Coordinates of C-alpha atoms in Angstrom, one line a residue:
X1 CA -74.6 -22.3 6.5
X2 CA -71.9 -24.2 8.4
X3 CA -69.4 -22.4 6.0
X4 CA -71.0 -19.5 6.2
X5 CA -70.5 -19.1 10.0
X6 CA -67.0 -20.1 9.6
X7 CA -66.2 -16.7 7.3
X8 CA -68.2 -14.7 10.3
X9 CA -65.8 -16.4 13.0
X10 CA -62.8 -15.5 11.0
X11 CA -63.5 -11.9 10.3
X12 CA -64.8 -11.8 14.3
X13 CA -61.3 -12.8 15.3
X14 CA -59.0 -11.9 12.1
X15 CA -60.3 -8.3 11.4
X16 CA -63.4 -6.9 14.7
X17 CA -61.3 -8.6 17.1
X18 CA -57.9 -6.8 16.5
X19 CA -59.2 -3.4 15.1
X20 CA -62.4 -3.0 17.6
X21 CA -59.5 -3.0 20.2
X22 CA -57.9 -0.6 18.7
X23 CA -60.5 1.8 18.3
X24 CA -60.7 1.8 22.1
X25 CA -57.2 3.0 22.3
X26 CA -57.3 6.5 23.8
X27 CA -54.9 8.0 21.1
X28 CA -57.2 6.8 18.4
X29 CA -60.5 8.0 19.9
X30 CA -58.6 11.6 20.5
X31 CA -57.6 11.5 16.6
X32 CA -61.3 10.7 15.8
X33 CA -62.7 13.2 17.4
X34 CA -59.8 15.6 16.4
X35 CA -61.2 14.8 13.0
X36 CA -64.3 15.7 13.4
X37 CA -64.0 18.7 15.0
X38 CA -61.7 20.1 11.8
X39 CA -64.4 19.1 9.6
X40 CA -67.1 22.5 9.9
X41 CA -63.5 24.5 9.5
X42 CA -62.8 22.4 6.1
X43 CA -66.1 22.8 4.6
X44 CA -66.1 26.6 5.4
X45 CA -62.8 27.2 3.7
X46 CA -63.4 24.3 1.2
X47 CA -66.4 26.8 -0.3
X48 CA -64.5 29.5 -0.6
X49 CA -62.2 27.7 -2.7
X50 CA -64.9 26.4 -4.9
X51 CA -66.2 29.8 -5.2
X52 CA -62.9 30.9 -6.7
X53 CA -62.1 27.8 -9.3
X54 CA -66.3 28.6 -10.7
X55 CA -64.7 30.1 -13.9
X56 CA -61.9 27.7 -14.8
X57 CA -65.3 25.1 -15.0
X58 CA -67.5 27.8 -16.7
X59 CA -65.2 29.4 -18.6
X60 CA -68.0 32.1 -19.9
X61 CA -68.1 33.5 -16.7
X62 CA -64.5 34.4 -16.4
X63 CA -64.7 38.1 -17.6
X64 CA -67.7 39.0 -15.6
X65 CA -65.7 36.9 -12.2
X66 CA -62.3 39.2 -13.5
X67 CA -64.4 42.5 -13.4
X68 CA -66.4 41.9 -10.5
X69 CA -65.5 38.9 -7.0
X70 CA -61.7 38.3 -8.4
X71 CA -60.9 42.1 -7.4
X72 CA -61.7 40.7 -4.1
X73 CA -60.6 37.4 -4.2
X74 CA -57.4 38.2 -1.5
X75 CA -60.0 39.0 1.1
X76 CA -62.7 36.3 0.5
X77 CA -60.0 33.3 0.2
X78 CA -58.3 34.6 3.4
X79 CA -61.1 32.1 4.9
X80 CA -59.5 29.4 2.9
X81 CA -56.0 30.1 3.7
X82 CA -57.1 30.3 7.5
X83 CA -58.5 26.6 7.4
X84 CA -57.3 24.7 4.7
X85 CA -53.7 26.9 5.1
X86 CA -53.0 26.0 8.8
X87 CA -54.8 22.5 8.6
X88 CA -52.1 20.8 11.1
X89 CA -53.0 23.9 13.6
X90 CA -56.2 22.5 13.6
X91 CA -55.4 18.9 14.2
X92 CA -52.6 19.6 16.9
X93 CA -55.2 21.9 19.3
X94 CA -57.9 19.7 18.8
X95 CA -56.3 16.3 19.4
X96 CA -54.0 17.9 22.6
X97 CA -57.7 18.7 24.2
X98 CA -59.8 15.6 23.1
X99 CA -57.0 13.4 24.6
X100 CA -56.0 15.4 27.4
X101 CA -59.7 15.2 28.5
X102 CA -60.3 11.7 27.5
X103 CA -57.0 10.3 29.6
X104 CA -58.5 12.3 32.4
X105 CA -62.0 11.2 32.4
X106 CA -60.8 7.4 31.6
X107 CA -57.5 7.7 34.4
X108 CA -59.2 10.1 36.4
X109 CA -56.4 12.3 36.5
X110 CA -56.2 16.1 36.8
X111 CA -55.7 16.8 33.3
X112 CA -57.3 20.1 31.8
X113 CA -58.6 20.2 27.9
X114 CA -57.4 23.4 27.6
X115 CA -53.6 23.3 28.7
X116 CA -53.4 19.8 26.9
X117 CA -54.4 21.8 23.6
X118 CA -52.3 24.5 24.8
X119 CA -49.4 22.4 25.6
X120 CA -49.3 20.5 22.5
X121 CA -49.4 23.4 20.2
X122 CA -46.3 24.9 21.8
X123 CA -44.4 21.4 21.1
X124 CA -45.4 21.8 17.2
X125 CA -44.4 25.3 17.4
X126 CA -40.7 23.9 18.6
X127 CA -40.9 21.5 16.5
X128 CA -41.4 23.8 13.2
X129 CA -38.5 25.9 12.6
X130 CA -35.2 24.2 10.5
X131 CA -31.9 23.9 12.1
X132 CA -28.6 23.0 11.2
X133 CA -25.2 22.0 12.0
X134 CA -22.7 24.5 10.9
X135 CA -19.3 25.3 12.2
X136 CA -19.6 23.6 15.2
X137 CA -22.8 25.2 15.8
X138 CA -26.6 24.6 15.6
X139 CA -28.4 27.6 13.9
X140 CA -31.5 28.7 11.5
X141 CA -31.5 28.3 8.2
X142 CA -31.8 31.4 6.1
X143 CA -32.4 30.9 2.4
X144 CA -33.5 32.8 -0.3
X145 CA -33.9 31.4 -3.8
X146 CA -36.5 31.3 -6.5
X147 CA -38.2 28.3 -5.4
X148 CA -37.6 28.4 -1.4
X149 CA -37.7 31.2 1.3
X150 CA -37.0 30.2 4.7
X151 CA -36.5 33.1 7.3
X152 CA -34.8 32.4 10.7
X153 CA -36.0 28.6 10.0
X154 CA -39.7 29.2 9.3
X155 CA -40.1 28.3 5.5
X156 CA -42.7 30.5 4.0
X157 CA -45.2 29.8 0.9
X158 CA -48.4 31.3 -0.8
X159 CA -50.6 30.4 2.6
X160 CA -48.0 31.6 5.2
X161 CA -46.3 28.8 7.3
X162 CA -45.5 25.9 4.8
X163 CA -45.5 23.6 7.5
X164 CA -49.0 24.9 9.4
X165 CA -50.5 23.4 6.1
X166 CA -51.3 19.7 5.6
X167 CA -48.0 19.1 5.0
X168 CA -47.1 19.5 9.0
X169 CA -50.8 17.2 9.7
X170 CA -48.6 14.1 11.1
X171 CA -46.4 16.0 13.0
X172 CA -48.9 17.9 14.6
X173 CA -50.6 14.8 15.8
X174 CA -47.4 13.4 17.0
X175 CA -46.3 16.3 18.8
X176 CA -49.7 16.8 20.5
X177 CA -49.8 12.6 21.4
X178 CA -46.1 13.6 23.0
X179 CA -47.0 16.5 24.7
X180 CA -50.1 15.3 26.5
X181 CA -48.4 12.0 27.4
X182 CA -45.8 14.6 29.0
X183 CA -48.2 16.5 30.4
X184 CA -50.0 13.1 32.0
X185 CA -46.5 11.7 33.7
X186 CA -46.2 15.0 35.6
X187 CA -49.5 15.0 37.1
X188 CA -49.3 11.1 38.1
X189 CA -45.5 12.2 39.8
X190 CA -47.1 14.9 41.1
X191 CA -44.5 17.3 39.5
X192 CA -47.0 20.1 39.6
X193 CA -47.6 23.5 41.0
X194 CA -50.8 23.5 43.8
X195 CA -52.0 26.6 44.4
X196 CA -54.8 27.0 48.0
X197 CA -58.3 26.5 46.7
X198 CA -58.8 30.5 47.1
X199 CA -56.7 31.3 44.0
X200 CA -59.1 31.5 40.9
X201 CA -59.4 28.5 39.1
X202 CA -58.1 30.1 35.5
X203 CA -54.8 31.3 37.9
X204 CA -54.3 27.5 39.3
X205 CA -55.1 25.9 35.9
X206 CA -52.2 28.3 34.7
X207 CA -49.5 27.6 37.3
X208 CA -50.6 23.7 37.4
X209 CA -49.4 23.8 33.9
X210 CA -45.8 25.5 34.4
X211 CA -43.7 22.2 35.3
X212 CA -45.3 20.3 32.4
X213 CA -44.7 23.6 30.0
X214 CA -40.6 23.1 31.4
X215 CA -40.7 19.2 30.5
X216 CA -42.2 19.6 26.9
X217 CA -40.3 22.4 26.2
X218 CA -36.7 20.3 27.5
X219 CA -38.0 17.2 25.7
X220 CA -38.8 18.8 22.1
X221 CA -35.3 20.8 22.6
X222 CA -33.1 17.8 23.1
X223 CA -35.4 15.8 20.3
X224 CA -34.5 18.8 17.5
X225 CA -30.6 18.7 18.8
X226 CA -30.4 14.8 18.0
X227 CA -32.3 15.2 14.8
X228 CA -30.5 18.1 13.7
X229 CA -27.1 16.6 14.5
X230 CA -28.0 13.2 12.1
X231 CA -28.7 16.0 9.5
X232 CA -32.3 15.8 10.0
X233 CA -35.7 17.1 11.6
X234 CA -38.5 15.7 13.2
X235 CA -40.6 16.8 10.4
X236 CA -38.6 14.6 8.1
X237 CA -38.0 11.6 10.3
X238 CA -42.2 11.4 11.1
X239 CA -42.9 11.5 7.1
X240 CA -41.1 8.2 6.5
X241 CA -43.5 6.1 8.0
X242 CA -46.9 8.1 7.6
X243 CA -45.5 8.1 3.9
X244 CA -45.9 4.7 3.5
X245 CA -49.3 4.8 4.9
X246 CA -49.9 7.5 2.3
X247 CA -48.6 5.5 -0.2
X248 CA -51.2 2.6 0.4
X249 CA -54.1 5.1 -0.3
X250 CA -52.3 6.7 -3.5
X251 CA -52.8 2.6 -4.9
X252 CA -55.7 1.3 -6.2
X253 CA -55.1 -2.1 -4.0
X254 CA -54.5 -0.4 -0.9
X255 CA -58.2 1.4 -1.6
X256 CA -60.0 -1.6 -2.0
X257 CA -58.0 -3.4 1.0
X258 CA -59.4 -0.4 3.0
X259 CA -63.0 -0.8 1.9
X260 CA -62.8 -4.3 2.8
X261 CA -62.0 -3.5 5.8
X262 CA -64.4 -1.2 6.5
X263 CA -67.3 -3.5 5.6
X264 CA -66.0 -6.2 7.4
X265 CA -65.8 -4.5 10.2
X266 CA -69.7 -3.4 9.6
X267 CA -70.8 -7.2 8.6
X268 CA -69.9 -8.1 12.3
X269 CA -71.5 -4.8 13.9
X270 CA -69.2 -2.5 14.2
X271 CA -69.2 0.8 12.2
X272 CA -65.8 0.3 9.9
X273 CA -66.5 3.8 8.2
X274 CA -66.2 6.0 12.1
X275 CA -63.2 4.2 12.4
X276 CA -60.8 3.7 9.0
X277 CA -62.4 6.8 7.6
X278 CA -61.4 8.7 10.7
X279 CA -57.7 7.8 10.7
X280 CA -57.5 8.4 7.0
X281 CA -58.9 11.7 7.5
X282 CA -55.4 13.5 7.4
X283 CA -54.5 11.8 4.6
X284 CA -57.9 12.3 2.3
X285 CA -57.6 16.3 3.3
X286 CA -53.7 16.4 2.7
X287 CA -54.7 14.7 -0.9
X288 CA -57.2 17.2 -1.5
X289 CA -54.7 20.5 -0.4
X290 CA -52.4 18.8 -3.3
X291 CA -54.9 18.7 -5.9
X292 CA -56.3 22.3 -4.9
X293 CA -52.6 23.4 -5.7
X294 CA -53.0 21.6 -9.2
X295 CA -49.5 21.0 -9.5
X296 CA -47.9 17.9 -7.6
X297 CA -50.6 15.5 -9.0
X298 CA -53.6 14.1 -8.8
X299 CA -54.9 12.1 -5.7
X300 CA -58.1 10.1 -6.2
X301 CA -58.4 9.7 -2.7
X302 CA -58.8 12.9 -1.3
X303 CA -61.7 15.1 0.1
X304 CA -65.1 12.8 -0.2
X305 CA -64.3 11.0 -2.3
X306 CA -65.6 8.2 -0.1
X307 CA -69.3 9.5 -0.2
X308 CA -69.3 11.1 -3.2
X309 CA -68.6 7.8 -4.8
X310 CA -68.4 4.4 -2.9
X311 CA -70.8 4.8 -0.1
X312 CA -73.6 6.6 -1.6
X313 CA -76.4 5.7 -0.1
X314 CA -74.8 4.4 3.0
X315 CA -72.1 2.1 3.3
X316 CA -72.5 -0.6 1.0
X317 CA -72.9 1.4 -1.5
X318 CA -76.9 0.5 -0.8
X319 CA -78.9 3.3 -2.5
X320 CA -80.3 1.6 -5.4
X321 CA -80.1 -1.4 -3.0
X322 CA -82.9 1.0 -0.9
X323 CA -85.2 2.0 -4.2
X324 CA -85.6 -2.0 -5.0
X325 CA -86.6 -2.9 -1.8
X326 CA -88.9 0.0 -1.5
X327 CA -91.0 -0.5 -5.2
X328 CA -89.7 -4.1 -6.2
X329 CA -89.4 -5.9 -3.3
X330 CA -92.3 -8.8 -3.0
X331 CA -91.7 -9.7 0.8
X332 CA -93.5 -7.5 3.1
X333 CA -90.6 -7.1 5.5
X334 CA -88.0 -5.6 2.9
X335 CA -90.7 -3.3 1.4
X336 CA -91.1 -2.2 4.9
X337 CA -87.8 -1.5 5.7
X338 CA -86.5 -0.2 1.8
X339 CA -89.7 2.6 2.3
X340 CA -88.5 3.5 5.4
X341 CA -84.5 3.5 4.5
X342 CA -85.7 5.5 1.4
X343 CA -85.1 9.1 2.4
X344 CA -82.3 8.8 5.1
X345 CA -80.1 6.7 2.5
X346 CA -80.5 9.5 0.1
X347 CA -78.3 11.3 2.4
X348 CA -76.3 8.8 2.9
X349 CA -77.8 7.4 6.1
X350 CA -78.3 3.7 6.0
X351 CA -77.9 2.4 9.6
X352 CA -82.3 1.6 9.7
X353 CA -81.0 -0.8 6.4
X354 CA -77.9 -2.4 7.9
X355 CA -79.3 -3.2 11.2
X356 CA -83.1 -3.6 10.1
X357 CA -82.8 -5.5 6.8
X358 CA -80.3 -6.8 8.4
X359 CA -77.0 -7.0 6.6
X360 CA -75.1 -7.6 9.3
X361 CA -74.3 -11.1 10.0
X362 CA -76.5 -12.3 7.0
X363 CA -74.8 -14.7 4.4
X364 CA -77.1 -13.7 1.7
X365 CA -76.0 -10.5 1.5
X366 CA -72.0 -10.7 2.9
X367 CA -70.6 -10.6 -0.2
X368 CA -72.2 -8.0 -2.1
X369 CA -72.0 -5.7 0.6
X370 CA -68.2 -6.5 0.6
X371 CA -67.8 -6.3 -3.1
X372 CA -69.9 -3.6 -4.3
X373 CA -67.8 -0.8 -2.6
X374 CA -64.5 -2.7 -3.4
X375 CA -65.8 -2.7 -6.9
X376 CA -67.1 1.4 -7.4
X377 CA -64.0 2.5 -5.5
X378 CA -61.8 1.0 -8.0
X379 CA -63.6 1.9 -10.8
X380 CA -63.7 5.4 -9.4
X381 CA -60.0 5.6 -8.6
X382 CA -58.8 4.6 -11.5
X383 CA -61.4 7.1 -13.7
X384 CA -59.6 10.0 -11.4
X385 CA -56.4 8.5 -11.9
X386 CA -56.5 8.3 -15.6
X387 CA -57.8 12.0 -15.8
X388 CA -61.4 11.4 -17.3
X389 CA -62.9 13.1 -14.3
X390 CA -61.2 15.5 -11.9
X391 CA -60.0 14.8 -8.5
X392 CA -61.5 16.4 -5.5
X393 CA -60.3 19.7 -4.4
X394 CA -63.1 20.8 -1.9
X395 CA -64.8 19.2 1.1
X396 CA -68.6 19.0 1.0
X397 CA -70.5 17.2 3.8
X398 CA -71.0 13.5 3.8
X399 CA -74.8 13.5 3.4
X400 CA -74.7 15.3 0.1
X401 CA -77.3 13.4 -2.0
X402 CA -75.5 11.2 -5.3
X403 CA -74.2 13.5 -7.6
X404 CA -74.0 16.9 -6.3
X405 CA -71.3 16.4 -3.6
X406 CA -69.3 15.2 -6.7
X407 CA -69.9 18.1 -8.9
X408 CA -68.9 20.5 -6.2
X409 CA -66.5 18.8 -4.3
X410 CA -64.6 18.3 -7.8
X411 CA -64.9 22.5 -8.8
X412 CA -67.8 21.7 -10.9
X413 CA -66.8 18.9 -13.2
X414 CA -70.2 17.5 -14.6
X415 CA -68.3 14.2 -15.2
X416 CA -67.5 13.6 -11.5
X417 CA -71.7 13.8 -11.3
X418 CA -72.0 11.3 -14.1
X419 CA -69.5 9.1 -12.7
X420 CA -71.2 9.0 -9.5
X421 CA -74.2 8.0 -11.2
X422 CA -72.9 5.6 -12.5
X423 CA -70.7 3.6 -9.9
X424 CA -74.4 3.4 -7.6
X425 CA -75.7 2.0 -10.7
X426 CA -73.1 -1.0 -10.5
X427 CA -73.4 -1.0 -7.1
X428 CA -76.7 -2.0 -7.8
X429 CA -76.6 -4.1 -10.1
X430 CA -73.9 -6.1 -7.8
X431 CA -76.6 -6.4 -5.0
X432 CA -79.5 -7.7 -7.5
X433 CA -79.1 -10.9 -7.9
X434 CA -78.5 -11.9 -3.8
X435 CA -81.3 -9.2 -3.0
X436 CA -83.4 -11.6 -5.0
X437 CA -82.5 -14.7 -3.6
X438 CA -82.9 -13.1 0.0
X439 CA -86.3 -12.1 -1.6
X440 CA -87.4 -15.3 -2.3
X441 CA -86.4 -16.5 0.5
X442 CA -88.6 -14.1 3.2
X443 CA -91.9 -14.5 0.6
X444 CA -91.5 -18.2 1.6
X445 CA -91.3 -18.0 5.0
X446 CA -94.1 -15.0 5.4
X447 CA -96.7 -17.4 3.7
X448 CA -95.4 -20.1 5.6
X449 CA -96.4 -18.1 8.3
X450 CA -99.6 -17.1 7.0
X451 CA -100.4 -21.1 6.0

């Protein structure tokens, strides 16, 4: 047991210690709950996409989808091209209002939601269009080819704005992250406009924002003239290191370091998955715009992947963890618990087994709950990787029971369904023989108790 508490200690201070600060950084918590509210817009415009791809799965439907919904399929998918096509739009407003109001509420400062959100999207805007260095001057590019259109510096593809898709996700984030910080010096120097407490409050909000407008709008300008006179942009110069962080998700290692990390951050209380998931979230829907477009790839990381095939059940991967402790179980206290886990972890929802079982802090059940999702995400990586099963291309929600957020989220791919079938099967079978010991040990101690 000594040794035990020694592995708690060290992931306490190596891995809770270090990341639960950073979860209380402002930035991140804005980014999280950017996240989240881009998620109902995802899902919608995830469906639509779904909708469309029903016939390349079901190829007997195709001639019934050609005389019938494809004669309409550029007005229906316009709900996929305004979510999934202008992704980074999303992100940008979102994060400029969740940290502009979190920075006021934590600093209580005078900072408005609203022009933060405002402010940061005109910073991306600025920050969109490509320049360049010609004849001693700095101008838009113009180019026409075959493969590229670019007009007056905004490059154009099948969506609209190339870079209002996922591929502009990291700058938008930086951009809003520089524009509220902007925004926040001005209001501690007191470089804004006060209007008398009779003008309406939409009027003052409006002029109270003009100074900051001025510095974001000065800073982004001189940032573009320093990039564009290296022969660069910010777009490019913020996808070298966000690309190595991408990277690490596109590798089999890095995925299983990031489920370790995750659970260790659970084993010691503190939910890994709000966190890491979170942050990865404009990776995993980047990934999953890619393998919509079906030609750069495929991601196994992308969409849901993480509940569609690792934590089903919970995290842990616990859900045939849940059915044994519900019907096979001889200690009271786990059939108690598994029969109460039993419906919410077929949605996903495990929290009542984590905290009630509990896993947390408890040696006998450590390292399965560290190894089983280390285990099925490999497995379920590398069967994507390989092309057995398809990657996903659509975003369902998290609680989908096992199975069907698969199917869906892959375009129908009955495979993906199997596949997650089987990884909570090995997931289970990884938990048996500690769930047993753990078993044994509570039916001692309850007839103790009864002696």
């Amino acid at each position: 047991m000594e040794n035990e508490s020694k592995f708690f200690k060290l992931l306490e201070k190596y891995i809770m210690g270090p990341l639960g600060k950073m979860a209380q950084f402002q930035v991140v918590r804005a980014i999280m709950g950017a996240g989240i509210a881009a998620i109902p817009f995802t899902i919608v415009g995830s469906m639509f996409l779904v909708f469309n791809v029903i016939p390349q799965t079901f190829t007997f439907l195709e001639p019934f989808f050609e005389s019938t919904f494809f004669k309409f399929s550029d007005l229906y998918m316009l709900a996929n091209t305004a979510t999934m096509g202008v992704l980074a739009l999303y992100f940008n407003l979102a994060l400029g209002y969740e940290y502009a109001q979190i920075i006021a509420d934590d600093e209580d400062l005078d900072l408005n939601g609203l022009s933060g959100s405002l402010l940061s999207l005109f910073a991306f805007l600025m920050a969109i269009p490509q320049l360049v260095f010609e004849d001693g001057a700095i101008q838009l590019v113009n180019t026409m080819t075959e493969d590229t259109t670019i007009v007056n510096g905004w490059q154009m593809s099948g969506s609209g704005v190339e870079r209002f898709g996922t591929v502009g996700i990291f700058t938008g984030i930086i951009m809003a992250i520089v524009a509220v910080n902007l925004y926040k010096l001005c209001v501690k120097k007191n470089w804004i406009v006060r209007l008398p407490e009779e003008v309406p409050e939409g009027v003052a909000r409006a002029f109270t924002a003009l100074i900051p407008s001025f510095v974001v709008a000065f800073t982004i300008l001189i940032i573009n003239a320093i990039f564009v006179l290296l022969g660069t942009d910010i777009f490019q110069v913020v996808e070298v290191p966000f690309g190595f962080v991408t990277n690490l998700t596109n590798n089999v290692f890095g995925v299983m370091v990031i489920y370790f990390i995750i659970h260790a951050l659970w084993l010691v209380g503190i939910h890994g998955a709000n966190i890491i998931m979170s942050l990865l979230q404009p990776i995993t829907l980047a990934n999953m715009a890619i393998n919509a477009a079906g030609n750069q790839g495929i991601f196994p990381l992308a969409g849901e992947f993480n509940n569609a095939y690792v934590t089903v059940g919970g995290s842990g991967a616990t859900l045939l963890l849940t059915f044994y402790l519900a019907y096979m179980a001889k200690s009271k206290q786990l059939s108690a618990i598994g029969k109460a886990s039993l419906i919410p972890s077929i949605f996903n929802i495990n929290e009542p087994l984590i905290f009630g079982l509990p896993i947390i802090y408890n040696p006998y059940l450590a390292i399965p709950f560290l190894l089983a999702p280390m285990v099925v995400s490999a497995i379920a990586f590398l069967t994507i990787q390989f092309g057995l099963v398809s990657p996903m291309i659509a975003l369902l929600p998290w609680p989908s029971p096992v199975g069907i957020g698969a199917f869906i989220g892959t375009g129908g791919d009955w495979r993906a369904a199997v596949l997650s079938i089987i990884v909570v099967v090995i997931a289970g079978l990884i938990y048996l023989p500690f769930i047993r010991v753990y078993d044994q040990k509570l039916v001692a101690e309850e007839q103790e108790n009864v002696e």
